[in-house]
Short mmCIF file of C-alpha atoms in Angstrom, two decimals:
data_model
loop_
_atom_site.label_atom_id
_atom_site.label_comp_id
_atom_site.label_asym_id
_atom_site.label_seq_id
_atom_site.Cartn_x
_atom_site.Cartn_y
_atom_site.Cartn_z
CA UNK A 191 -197.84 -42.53 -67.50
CA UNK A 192 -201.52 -43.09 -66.22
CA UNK A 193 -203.44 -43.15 -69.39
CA UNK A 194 -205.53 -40.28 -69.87
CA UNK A 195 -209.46 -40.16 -71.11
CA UNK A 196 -209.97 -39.66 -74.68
CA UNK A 197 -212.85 -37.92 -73.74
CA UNK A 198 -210.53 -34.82 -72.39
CA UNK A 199 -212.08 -34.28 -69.27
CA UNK A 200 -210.80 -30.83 -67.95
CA UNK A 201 -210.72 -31.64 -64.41
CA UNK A 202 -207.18 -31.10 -62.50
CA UNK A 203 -207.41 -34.86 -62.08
CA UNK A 204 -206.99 -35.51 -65.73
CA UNK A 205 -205.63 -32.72 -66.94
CA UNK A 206 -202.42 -33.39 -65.25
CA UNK A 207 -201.72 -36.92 -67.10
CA UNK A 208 -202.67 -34.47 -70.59
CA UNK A 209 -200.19 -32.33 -68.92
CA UNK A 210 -197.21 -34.80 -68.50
CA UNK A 211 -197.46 -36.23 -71.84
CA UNK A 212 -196.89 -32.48 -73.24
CA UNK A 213 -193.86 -31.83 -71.36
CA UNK A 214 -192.45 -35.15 -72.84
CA UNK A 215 -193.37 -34.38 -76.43
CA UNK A 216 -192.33 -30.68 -76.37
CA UNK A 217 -188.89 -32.24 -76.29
CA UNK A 218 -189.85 -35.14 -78.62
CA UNK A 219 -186.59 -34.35 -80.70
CA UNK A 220 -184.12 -35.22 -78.13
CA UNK A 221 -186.15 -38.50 -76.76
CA UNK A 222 -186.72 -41.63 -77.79
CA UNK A 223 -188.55 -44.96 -76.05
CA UNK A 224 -192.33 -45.40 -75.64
CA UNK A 225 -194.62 -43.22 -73.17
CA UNK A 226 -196.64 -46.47 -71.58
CA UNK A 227 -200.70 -45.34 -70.95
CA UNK A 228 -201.45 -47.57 -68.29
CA UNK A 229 -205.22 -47.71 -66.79
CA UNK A 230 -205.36 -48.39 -62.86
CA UNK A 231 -202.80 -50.41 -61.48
CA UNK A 232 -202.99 -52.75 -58.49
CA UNK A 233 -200.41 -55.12 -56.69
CA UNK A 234 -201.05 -56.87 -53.44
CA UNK A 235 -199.42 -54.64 -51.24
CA UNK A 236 -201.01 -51.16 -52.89
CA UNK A 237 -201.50 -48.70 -49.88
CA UNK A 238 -204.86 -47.49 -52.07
CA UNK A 239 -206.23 -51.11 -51.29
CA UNK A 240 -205.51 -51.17 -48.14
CA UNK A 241 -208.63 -49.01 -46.62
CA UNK A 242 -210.67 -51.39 -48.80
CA UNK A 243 -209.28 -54.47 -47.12
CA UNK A 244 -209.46 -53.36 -43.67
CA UNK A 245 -212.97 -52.92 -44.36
CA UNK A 246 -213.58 -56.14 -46.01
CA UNK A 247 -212.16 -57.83 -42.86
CA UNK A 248 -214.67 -56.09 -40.56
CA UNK A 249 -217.26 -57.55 -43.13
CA UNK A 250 -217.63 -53.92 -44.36
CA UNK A 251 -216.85 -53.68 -47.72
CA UNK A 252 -220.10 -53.08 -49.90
CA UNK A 253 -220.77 -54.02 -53.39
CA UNK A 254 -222.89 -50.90 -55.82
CA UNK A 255 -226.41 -51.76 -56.67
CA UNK A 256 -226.58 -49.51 -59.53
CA UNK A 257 -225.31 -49.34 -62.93
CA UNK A 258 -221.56 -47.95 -62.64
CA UNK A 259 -218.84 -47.21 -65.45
CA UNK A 260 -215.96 -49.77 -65.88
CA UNK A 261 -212.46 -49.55 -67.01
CA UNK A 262 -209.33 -51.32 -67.53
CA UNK A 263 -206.93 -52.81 -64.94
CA UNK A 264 -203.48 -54.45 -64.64
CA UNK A 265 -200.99 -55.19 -62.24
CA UNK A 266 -197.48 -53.78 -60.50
CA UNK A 267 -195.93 -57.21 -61.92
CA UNK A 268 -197.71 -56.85 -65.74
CA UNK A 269 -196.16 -53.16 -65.69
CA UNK A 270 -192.64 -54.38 -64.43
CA UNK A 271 -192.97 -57.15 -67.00
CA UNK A 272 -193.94 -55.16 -70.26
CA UNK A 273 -190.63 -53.16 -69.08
CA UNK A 274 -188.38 -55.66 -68.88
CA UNK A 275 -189.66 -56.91 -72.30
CA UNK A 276 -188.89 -52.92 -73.56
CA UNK A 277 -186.00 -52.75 -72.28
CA UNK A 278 -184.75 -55.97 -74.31
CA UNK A 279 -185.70 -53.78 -77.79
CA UNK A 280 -183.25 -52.60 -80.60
CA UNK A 281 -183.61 -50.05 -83.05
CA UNK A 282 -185.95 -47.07 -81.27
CA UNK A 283 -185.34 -43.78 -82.58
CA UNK A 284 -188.40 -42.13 -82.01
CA UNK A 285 -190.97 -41.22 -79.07
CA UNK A 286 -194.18 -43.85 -79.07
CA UNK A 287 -196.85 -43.74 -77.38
CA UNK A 288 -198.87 -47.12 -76.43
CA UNK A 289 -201.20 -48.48 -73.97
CA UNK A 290 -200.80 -51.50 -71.35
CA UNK A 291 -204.81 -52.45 -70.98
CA UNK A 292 -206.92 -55.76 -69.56
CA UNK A 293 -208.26 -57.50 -72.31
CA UNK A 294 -211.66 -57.17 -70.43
CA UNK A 295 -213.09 -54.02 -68.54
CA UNK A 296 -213.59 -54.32 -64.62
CA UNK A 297 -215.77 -52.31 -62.42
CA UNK A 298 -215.00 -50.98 -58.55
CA UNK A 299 -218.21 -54.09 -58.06
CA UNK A 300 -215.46 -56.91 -59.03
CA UNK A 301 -212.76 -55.17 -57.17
CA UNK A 302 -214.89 -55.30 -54.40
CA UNK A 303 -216.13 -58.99 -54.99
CA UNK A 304 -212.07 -59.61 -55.50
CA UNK A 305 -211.34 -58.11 -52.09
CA UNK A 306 -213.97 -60.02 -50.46
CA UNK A 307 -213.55 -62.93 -51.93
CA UNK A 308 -209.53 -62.75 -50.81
CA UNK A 309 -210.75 -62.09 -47.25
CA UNK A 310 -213.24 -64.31 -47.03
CA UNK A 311 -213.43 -67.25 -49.40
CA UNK A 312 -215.37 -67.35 -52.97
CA UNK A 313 -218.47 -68.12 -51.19
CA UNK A 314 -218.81 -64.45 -49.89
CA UNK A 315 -221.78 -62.23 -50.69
CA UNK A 316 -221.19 -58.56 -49.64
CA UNK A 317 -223.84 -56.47 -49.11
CA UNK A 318 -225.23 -53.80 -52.47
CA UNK A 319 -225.17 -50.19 -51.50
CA UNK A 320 -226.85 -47.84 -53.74
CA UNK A 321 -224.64 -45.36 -55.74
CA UNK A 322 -226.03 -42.40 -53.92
CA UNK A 323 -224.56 -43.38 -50.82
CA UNK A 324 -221.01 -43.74 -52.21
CA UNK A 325 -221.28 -40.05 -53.54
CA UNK A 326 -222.50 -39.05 -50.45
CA UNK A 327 -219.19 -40.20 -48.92
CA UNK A 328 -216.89 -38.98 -52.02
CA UNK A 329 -219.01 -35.66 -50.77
CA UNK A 330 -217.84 -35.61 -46.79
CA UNK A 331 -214.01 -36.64 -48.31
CA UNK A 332 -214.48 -32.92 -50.55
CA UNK A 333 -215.73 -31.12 -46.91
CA UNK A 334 -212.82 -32.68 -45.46
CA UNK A 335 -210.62 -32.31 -47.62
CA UNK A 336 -211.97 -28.30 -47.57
CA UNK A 337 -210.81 -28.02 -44.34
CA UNK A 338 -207.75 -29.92 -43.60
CA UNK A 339 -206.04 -27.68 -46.60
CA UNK A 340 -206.72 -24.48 -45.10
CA UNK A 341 -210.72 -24.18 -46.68
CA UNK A 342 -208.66 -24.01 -49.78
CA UNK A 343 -211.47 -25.96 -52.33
CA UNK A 344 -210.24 -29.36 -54.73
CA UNK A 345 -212.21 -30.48 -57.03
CA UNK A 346 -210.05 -34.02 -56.55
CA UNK A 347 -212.58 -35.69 -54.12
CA UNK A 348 -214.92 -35.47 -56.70
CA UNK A 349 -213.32 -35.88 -59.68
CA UNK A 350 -212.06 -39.36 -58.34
CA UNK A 351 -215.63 -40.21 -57.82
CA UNK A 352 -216.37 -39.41 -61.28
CA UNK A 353 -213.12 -41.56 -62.53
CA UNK A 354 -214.17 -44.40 -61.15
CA UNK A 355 -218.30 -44.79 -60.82
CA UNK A 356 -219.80 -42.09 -63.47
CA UNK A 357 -217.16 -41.65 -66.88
CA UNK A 358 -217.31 -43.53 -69.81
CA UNK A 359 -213.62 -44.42 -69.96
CA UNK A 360 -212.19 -44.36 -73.96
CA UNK A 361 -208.78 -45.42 -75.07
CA UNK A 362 -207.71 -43.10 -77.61
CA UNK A 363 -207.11 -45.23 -80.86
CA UNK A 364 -205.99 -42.90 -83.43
CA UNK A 365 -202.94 -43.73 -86.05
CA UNK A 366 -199.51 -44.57 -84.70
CA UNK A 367 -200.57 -45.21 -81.14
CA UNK A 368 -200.63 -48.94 -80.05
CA UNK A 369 -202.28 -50.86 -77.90
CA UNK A 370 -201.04 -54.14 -75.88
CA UNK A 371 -203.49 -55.77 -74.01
CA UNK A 372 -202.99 -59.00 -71.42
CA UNK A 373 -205.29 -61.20 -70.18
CA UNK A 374 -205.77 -59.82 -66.39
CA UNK A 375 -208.03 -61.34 -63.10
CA UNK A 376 -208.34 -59.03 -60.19
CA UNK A 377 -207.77 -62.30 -58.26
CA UNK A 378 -203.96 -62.07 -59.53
CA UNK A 379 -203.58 -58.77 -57.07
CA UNK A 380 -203.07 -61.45 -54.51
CA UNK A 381 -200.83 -63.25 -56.04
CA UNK A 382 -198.46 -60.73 -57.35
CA UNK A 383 -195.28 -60.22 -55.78
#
C-alpha cells in the first residue's frame, strides 16, 4: 500500500490509498498478514525517473530555491527485502498494519542533486528554480491533462504538486500500528537492482 497522510487530505489522490486500506479491513475477519505503508519508492530503472534523467543529461534538471516539504523514501530492493523477511514469519493471525520509512526525510531538491550527481559526477551544481515556476508547470500538466481526457477536469496534476512540494507529510503513529524504518541514500537508486 502507498502510505497515506495522516493529515486526511480529501483529494482523489489520497483518498484512494484511504480507500484501499478500507476494502482490506472490511474483510479483516477472513485476512491475516500486514498491510505495508510505504512512502515513495524508487529503483534505478523507475519509468517516473526517467523524464527527470533525460533532463539531467541535457543539463536540465533544476534544483527549488524555496522552502519545500519533505518526506520519506525507500527503494524497489528495501520493499522486496522487508517481504522476503515477512514472508519467513510464523504465528500471524491477525491483519497489521505498519510502515516501511527512511530513517531521514528527503526532499524532490536531493532527488534532484541525486539525479545530477548520477549523471554528472558529485561535483555538479544544478541550477535553483523558484517554486513558482514548478507550479506553473504542474499548472500546463492540469490544462493538458483537461484536454487530452475529453475537457473532463482532474484535480491529479495538482494534487501531485501538492504531494510532493507544499504538504506537511505525517506518519500516523497511533496504538498497534508499527513502524520499521532503514537507513536509506537516494544515491542507492543507482545501485539497486
Amino acid at each position: 500500500m502507498k502510505a497515506y497522510n495522516a493529515n486526511n487530505y480529501k483529494d482523489i489522490y489520497s483518498i484512494d490509498k484511504c480507500r484501499s486500506e478500507a476494502v482490506f479491513f472490511r474483510g479483516k475477519h477472513k485476512l491475516f498478514g500486514e498491510l505495508l505503508r510505504i512512502p515513495a519508492v524508487f529503483g534505478q530503472d523507475d519509468k517516473n525517473l526517467q523524464p527527470l534523467v533525460r533532463l539531467a543529461r541535457k543539463g536540465q534538471l533544476p534544483g527549488i530555491n524555496s522552502h519545500i516539504s519533505d518526506w520519506h523514501c525507500i527503494t524497489n530492493n528495501d520493499v522486496a527485502y522487508y517481504i522476503y523477511c515477512w514472508l519467513n514469519k510464523d504465528n500471524l493471525s491477525t491483519l497489521n498494519i505498519s510502515y516501511l520509512l527512511s530513517e531521514k526525510r528527503y526532499s524532490i531538491n536531493d532527488l534532484v542533486e541525486s539525479i545530477n550527481h548520477s549523471v554528472h559526477g558529485n561535483g555538479y551544481q544544478a541550477r535553483k528554480k523558484s517554486l513558482m515556476y514548478i507550479k506553473l508547470i504542474y499548472s500546463l500538466l492540469a490544462v493538458k491533462s483537461y484536454i487530452s481526457s475529453g475537457f473532463k477536469w482532474s484535480n491529479f496534476p495538482y494534487a501531485r504538486y501538492q504531494d510532493l512540494f507544499e504538504r506537511d507529510w505525517k506518519i500516523d503513529d497511533s496504538d498497534g500500528i508499527d513502524i520499521h524504518t532503514i537507513d536509506v541514500n537516494l544515491a542507492d537508486i543507482w545501485n539497486s537492482l
